[in-house]
Coordinates of C-alpha atoms in Angstrom, one line a residue:
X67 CA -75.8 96.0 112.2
X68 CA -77.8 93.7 109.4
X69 CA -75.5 90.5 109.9
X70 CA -72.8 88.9 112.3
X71 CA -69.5 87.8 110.5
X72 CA -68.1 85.3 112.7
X73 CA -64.3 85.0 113.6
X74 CA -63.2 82.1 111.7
X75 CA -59.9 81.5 113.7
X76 CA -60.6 77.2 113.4
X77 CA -59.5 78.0 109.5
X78 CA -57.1 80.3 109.4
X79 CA -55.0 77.9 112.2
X80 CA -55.5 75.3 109.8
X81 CA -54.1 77.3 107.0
X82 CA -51.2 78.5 109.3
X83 CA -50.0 75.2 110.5
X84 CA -49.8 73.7 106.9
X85 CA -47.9 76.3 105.6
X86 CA -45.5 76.2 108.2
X87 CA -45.1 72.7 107.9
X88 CA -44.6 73.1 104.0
X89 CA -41.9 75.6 104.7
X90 CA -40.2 73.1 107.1
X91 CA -40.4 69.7 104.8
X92 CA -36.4 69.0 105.4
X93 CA -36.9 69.2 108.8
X94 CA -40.4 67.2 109.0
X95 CA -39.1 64.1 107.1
X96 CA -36.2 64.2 109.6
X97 CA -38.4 64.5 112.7
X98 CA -40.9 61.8 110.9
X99 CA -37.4 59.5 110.3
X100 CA -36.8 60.2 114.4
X101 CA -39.9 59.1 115.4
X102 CA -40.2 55.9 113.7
X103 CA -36.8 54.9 114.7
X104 CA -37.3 56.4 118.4
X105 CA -40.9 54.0 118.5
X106 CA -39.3 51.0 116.4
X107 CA -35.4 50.7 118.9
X108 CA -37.4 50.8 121.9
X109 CA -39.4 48.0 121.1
X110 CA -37.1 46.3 119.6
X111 CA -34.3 46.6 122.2
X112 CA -36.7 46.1 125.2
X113 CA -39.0 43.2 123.5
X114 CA -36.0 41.6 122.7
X115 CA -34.4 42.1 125.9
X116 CA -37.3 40.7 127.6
X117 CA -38.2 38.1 125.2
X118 CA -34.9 36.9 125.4
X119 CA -34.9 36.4 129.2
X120 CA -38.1 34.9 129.2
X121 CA -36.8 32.1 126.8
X122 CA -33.3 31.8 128.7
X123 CA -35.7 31.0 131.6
X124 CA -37.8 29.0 130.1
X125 CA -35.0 27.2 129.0
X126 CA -33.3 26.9 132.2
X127 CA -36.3 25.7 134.5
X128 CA -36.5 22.8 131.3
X129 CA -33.1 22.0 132.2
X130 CA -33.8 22.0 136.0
X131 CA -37.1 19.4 135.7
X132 CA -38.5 22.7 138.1
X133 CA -39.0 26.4 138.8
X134 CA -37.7 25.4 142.8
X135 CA -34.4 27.1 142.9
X136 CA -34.0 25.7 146.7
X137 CA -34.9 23.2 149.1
X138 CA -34.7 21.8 152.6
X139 CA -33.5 18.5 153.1
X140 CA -36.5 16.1 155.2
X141 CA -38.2 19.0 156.4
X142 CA -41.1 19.3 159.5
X143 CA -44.3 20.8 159.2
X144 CA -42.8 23.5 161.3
X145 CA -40.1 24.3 159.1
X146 CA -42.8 24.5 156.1
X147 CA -44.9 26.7 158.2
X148 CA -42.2 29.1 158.6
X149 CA -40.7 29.3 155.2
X150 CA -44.3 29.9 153.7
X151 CA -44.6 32.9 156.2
X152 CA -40.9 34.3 154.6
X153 CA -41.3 37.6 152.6
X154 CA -38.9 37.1 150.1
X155 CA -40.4 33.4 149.6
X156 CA -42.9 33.2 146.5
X157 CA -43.3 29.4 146.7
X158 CA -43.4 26.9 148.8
X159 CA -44.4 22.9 148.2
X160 CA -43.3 19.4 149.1
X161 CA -42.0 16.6 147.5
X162 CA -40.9 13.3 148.5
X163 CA -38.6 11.0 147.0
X164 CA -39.2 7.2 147.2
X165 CA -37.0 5.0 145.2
X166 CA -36.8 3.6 141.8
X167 CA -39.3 2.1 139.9
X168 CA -38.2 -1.1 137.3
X169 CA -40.6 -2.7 134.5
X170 CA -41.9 -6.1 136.0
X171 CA -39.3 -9.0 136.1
X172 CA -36.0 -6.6 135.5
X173 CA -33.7 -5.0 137.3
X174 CA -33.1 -1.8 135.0
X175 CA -34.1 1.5 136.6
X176 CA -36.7 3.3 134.2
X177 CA -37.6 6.2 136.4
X178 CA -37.6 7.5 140.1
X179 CA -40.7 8.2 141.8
X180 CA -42.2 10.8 143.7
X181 CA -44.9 12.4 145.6
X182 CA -45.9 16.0 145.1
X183 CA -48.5 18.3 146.5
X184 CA -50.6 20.3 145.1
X185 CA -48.6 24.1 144.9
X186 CA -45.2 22.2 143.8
X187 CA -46.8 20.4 140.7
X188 CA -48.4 22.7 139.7
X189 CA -46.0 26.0 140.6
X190 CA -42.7 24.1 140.3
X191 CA -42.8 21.4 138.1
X192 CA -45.3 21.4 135.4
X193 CA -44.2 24.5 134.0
X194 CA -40.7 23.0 133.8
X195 CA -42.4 20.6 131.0
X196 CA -44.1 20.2 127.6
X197 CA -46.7 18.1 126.3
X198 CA -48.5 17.5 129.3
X199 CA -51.3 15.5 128.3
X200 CA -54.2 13.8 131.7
X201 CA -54.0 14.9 135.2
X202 CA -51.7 14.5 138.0
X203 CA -52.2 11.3 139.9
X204 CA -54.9 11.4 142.9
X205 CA -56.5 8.0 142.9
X206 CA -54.2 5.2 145.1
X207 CA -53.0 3.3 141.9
X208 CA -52.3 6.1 138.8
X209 CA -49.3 7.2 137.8
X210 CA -47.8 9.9 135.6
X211 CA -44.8 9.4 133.6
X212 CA -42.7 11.1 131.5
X213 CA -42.9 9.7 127.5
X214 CA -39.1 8.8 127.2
X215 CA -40.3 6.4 130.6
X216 CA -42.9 4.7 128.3
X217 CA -40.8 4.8 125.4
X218 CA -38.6 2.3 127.2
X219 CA -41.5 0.4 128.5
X220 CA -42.2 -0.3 124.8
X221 CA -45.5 2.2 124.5
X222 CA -45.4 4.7 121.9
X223 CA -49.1 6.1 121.7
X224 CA -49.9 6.2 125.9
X225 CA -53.5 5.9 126.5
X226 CA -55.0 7.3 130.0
X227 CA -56.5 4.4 132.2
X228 CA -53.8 1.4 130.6
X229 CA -52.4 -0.9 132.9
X230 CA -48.9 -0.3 133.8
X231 CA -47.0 -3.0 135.7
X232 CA -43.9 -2.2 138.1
X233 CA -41.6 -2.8 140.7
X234 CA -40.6 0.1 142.9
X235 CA -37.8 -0.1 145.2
X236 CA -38.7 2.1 148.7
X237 CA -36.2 1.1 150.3
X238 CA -33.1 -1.5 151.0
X239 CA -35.6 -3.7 152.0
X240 CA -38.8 -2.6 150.6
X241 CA -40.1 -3.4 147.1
X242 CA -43.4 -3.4 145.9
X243 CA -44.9 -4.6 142.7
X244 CA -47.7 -2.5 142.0
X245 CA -50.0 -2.6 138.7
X246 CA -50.8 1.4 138.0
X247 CA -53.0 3.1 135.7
X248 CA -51.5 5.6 133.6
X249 CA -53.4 8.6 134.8
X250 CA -51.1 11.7 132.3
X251 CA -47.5 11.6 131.0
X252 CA -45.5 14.8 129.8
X253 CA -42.2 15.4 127.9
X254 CA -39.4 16.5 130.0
X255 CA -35.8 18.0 129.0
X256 CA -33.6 17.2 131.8
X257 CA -30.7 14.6 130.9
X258 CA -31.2 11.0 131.9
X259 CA -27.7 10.4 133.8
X260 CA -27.1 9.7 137.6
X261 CA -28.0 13.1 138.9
X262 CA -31.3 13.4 137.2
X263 CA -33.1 11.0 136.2
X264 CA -36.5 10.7 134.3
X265 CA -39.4 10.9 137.5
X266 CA -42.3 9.3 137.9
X267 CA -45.4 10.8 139.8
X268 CA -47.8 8.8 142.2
X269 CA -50.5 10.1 144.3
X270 CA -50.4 11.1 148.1
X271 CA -53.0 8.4 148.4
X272 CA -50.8 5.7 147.7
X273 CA -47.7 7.3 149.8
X274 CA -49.7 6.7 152.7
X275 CA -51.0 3.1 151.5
X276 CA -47.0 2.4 151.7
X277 CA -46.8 4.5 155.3
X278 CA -45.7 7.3 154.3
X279 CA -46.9 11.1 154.8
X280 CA -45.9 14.2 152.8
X281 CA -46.3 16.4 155.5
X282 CA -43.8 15.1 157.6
X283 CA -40.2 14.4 156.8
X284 CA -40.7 15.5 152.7
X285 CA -38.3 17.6 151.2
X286 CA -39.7 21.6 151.2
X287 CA -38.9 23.0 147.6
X288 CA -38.6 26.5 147.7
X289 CA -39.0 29.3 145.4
X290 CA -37.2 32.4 146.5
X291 CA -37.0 36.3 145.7
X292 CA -35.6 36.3 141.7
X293 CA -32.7 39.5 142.6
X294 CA -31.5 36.6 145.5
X295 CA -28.3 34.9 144.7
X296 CA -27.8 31.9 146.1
X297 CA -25.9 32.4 149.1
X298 CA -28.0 35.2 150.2
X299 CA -30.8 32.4 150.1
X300 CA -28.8 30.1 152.1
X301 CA -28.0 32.7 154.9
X302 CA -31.1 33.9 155.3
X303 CA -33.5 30.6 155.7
X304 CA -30.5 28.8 157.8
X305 CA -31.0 32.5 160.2
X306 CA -35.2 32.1 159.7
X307 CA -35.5 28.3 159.9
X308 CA -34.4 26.3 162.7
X309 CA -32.8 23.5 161.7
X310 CA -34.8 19.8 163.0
X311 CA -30.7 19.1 163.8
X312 CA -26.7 19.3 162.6
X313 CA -27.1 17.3 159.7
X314 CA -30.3 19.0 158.3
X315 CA -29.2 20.9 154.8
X316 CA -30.7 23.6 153.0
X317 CA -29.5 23.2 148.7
X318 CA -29.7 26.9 147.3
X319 CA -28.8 27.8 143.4
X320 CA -29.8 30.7 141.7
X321 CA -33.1 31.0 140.5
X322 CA -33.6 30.4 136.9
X323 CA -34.8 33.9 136.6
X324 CA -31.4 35.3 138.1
X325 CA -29.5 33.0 135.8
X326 CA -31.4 34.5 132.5
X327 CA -31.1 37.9 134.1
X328 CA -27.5 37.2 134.1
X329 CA -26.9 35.6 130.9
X330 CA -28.7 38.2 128.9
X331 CA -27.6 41.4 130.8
X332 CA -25.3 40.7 133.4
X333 CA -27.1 41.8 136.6
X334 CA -30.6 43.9 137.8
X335 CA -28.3 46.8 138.4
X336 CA -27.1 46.5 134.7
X337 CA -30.6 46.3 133.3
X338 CA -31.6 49.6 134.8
X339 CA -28.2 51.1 133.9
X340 CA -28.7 49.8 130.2
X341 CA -32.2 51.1 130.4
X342 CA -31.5 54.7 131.2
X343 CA -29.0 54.6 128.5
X344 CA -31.1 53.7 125.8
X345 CA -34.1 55.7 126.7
X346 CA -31.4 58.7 127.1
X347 CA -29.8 57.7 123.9
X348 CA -33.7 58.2 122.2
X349 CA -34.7 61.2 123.9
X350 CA -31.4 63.1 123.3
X351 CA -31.8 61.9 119.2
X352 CA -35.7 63.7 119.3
X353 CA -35.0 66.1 121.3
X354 CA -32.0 66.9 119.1
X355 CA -33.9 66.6 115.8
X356 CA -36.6 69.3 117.3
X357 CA -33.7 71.5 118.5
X358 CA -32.3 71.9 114.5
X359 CA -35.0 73.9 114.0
X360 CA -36.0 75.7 116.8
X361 CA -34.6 78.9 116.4
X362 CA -36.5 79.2 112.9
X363 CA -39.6 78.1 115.1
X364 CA -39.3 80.7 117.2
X365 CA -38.8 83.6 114.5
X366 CA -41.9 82.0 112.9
X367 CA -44.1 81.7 115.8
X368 CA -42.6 85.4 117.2
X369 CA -43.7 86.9 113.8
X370 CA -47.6 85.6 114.6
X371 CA -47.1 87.0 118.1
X372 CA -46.1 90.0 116.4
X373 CA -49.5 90.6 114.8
X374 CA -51.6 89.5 117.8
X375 CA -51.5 85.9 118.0
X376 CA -52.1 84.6 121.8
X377 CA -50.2 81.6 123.9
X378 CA -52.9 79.6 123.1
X379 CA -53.3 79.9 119.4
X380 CA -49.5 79.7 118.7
X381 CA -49.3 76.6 120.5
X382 CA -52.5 75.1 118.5
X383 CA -50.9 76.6 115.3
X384 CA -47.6 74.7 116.2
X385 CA -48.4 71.5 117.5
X386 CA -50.9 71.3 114.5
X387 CA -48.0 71.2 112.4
X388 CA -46.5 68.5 114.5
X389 CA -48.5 66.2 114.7
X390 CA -49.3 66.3 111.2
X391 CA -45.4 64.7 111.2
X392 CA -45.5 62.5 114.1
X393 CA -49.1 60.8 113.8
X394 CA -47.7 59.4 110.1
X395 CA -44.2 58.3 111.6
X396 CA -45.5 57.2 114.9
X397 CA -48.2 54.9 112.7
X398 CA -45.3 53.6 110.7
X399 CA -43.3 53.1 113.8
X400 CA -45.9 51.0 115.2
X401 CA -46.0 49.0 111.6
X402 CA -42.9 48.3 111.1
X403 CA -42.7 47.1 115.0
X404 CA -45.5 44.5 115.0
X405 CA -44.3 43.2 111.8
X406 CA -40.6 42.8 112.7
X407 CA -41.0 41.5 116.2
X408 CA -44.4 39.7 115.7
X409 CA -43.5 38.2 112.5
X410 CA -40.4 38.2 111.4
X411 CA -37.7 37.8 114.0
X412 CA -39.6 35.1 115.6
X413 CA -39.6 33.0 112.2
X414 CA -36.3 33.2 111.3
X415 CA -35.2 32.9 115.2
X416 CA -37.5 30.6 116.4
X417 CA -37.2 27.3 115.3
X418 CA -33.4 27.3 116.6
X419 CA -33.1 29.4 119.4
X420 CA -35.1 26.6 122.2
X421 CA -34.0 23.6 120.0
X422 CA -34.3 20.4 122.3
X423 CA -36.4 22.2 124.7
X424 CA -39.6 22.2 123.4
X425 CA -40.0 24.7 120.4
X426 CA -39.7 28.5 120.2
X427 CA -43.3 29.3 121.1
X428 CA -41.9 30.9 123.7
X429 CA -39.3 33.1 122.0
X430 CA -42.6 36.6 122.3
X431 CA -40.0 39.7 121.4
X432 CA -43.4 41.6 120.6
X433 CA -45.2 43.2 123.3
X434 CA -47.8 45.4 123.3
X435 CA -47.7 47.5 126.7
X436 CA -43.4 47.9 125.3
X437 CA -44.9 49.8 122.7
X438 CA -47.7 51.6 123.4
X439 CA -45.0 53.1 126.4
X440 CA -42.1 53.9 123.2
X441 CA -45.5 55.3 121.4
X442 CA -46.5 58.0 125.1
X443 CA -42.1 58.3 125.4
X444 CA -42.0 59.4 122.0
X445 CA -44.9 61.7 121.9
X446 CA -44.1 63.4 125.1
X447 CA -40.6 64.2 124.3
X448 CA -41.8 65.9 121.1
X449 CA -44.4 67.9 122.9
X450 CA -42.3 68.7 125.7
X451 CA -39.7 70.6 123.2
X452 CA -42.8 72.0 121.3
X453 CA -43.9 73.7 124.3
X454 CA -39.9 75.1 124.9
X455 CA -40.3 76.8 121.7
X456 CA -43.9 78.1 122.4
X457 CA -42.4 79.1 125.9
X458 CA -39.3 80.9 124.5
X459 CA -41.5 82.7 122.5
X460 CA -43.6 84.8 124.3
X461 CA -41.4 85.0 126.9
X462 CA -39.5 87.2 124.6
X463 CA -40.4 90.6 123.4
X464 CA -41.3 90.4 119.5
X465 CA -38.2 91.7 118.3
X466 CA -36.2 89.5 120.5
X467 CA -37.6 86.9 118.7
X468 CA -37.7 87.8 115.1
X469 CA -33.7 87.6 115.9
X470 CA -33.8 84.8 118.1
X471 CA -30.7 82.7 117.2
X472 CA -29.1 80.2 119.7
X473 CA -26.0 82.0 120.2
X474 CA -25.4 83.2 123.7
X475 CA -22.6 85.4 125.2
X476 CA -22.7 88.8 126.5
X477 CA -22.6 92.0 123.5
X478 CA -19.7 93.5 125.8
X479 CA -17.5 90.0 125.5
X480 CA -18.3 89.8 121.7
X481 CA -17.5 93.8 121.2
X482 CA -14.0 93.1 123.4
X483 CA -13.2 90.2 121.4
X484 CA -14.3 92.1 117.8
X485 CA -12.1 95.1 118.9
X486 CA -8.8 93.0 120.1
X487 CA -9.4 91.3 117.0
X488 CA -9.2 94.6 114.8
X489 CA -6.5 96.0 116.9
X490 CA -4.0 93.2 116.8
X491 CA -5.4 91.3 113.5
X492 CA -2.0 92.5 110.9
X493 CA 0.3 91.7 114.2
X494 CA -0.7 88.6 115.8
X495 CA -3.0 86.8 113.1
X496 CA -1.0 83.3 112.0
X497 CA -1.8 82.3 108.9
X498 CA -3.5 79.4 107.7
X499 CA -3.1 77.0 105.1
X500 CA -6.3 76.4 103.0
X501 CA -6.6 72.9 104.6
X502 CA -6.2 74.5 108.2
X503 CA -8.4 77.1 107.1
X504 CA -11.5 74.8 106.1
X505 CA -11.0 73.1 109.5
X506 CA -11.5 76.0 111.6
X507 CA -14.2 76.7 110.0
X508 CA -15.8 73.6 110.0
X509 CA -15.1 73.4 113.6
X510 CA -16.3 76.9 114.3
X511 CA -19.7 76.1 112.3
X512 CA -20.2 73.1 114.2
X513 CA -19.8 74.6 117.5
X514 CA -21.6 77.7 117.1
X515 CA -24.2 76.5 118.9
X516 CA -22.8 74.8 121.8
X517 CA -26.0 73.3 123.2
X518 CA -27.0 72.2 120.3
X519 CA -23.5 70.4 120.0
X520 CA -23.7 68.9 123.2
X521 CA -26.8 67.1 122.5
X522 CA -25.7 65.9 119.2
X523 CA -22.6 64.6 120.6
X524 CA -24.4 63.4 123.5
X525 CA -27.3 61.1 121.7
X526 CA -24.5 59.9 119.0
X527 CA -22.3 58.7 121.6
X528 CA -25.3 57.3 123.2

């Protein structure tokens, strides 16, 4: 032997794969068409689903003033011990209410003050606001204070370290004028009424200066499980805490997560009932779009097994041809996603859909790990009928599948109904108008392949 010619089996898969993907064009764009919309409703259903709670809930903590869902009235260091130790406790801090706190020679309340620790500003109630602008108060004479507080104190541009002169009310029989420095102020979004009022924040330091502690006899705000209801929250700390006496209370709602949950869905077990559903409703419409063609697939690939092809080449020949569909539609999936629900929604949503509660900065339908899973989803499903096709063809002898259609039923039931037909087709036939006629037909055509039917029907209703 003078030379070596090599086997060049890298070209002629290349050449195999686009020629079967030329002869199947109707089919690609269809399969291209799935795949965007597959990658695009996923993303756009589940972004939005999420986005949407995580704005009701940003919403609903700005309408509490806190993130707290629960608390227990005057609570011991015990009691704040034990709840801390709870499992299906995330949060625990303290607060302590004082009084009222009046501008200097009147008698108008402007604000309440309290005292917070550490874990409950910075957990419970700063995320509850906007605009939060210094630090929380640690120094024995600085305040915080909300801006519609200074707004009716007559200061429009706050400065940290001005003087601040007020009268606070502890008690019946307690007031105490204090001159504060303004040490932060923040915009908050709960109503000004006789329930809520605007708060004022002062440090532990000067709670203790008055004789006060906040470890002792401090209110312990809680932050409980989000898939807890209310009463389930009540039950379970009034079983887990002991109660200091009879007229000790433990306030429950439900969480603003659980509220949001509710409001956008309905319940947890409706969100992964919904879920299935769509994802379902997505993998039935590829699945269905790769089952048009399959029994043409199979034909195709059984002729190459025909001639010698092996497992391994058909399926390189195949998905070749696949992905030279999906990689374009799954890239204009992913376009179309970031520019819709990075872009678009969000501008023509945003600036109403938080209105009075801070902005829409916080209405994100977009999220990246969403798609990149509606990108794998996709991808697998398409592969995972590729290799059915690969599968049902050598698994067949090559005749079987130069014939392969997806019609099933025994030869012995078709011949028995072929021959009853003949016999009895003058006798019992009813005849048809042409209307009727085009019906059955229709019908039969559509139901010939009953699988194929089923899924169809299936990812349609879904």
């Amino acid at each position: 032997m003078n030379g070596f010619t090599p086997n060049n089996n890298t070209n002629v898969i290349r050449l195999l794969s686009e020629a079967i993907r030329k002869c199947n064009k109707g089919r690609n764009r269809i399969l291209m068409g799935a795949v965007v919309l597959c990658i695009l409703t996923l993303t756009f259903v589940f972004g939005t689903a999420y986005g949407k709670i995580n704005a009701e809930y940003t919403k609903n903590i700005r309408m509490d003033g806190t993130t707290a869902s629960t608390y227990i009235e005057e609570g011991t260091k015990q009691q704040y011990e034990k709840a801390r130790s709870l499992g299906y406790v995330r949060e625990t801090g303290r607060r302590m209410k004082m009084g009222e706190a009046t501008e200097s020679g009147k008698k108008e309340s402007i604000c309440s003050i309290q005292v917070l620790d550490q874990t409950a500003w910075e957990k419970m109630m700063k995320p509850a606001y906007t605009g939060v602008h210094g630090t929380y108060p640690k120094k024995q004479q600085e305040i915080m204070l909300p801006v519609k507080t200074l707004k009716k104190l007559g200061i429009d541009n706050p400065k940290r370290g001005m003087k601040i002169a007020l009268d606070i009310s502890i008690s019946f029989f307690q007031t105490e004028k204090e001159e504060f420095k303004l040490s932060g102020w923040y915009s908050a979004y709960t109503e000004d009424n006789g329930r809520s009022k605007a708060i004022g924040y002062v440090s532990e330091k000067k709670l203790k200066d008055w004789g006060y502690d906040i470890k002792d006899g401090s209110d312990i705000l809680i932050c409980p499980s989000n898939d807890m209801d209310w009463k389930d929250t009540e039950e379970k700390l009034y079983e887990d805490v002991p109660m200091k006496d009879n007229s000790q209370q433990i306030i429950a709602t439900d969480t603003a997560k659980n509220r949001a949950v509710k409001e956008v869905t309905g319940s947890y077990g409706m969100v992964a009932v919904e879920a299935v559903v769509i994802i379902c409703g997505m993998f039935l419409l590829v699945y269905n779009v790769m089952q048009i063609s399959m029994a043409g697939d199979i034909r195709q690939m059984a002729l190459l097994h025909t001639i010698g092809t092996t497992k391994k080449q058909l399926r390189k020949i195949y998905i070749r041809q696949i992905m030279r569909t999906i990689v374009p539609g799954g890239i204009a999936g992913i376009g179309l996603s970031v520019v819709l629900l990075r872009y678009l929604i969000p501008q023509l949503l945003g600036r109403q859909y938080l209105n009075g509660y801070g902005g829409a900065e916080e209405l994100q339908i977009f999220r990246v790990e969403i798609l990149l899973l509606a990108v794998v989803f996709t991808l697998l499903v398409i592969l995972g009928a590729s290799e059915q096709v690969i599968w049902q063809t050598v698994n067949r002898t090559c005749i079987e599948g130069m014939h392969y259609t997806e019609q099933k039923g025994s030869k012995k039931q078709q011949h028995g109904k072929a021959g009853h037909a003949d016999k009895g087709a003058v006798v019992n036939k009813k005849k048809r108008s042409e209307t009727q006629e085009l019906c059955f037909m229709a019908w039969k055509n559509v139901t010939r392949y009953r699988q194929g039917f089923v899924i169809t029907v299936s990812s349609l209703f879904l």
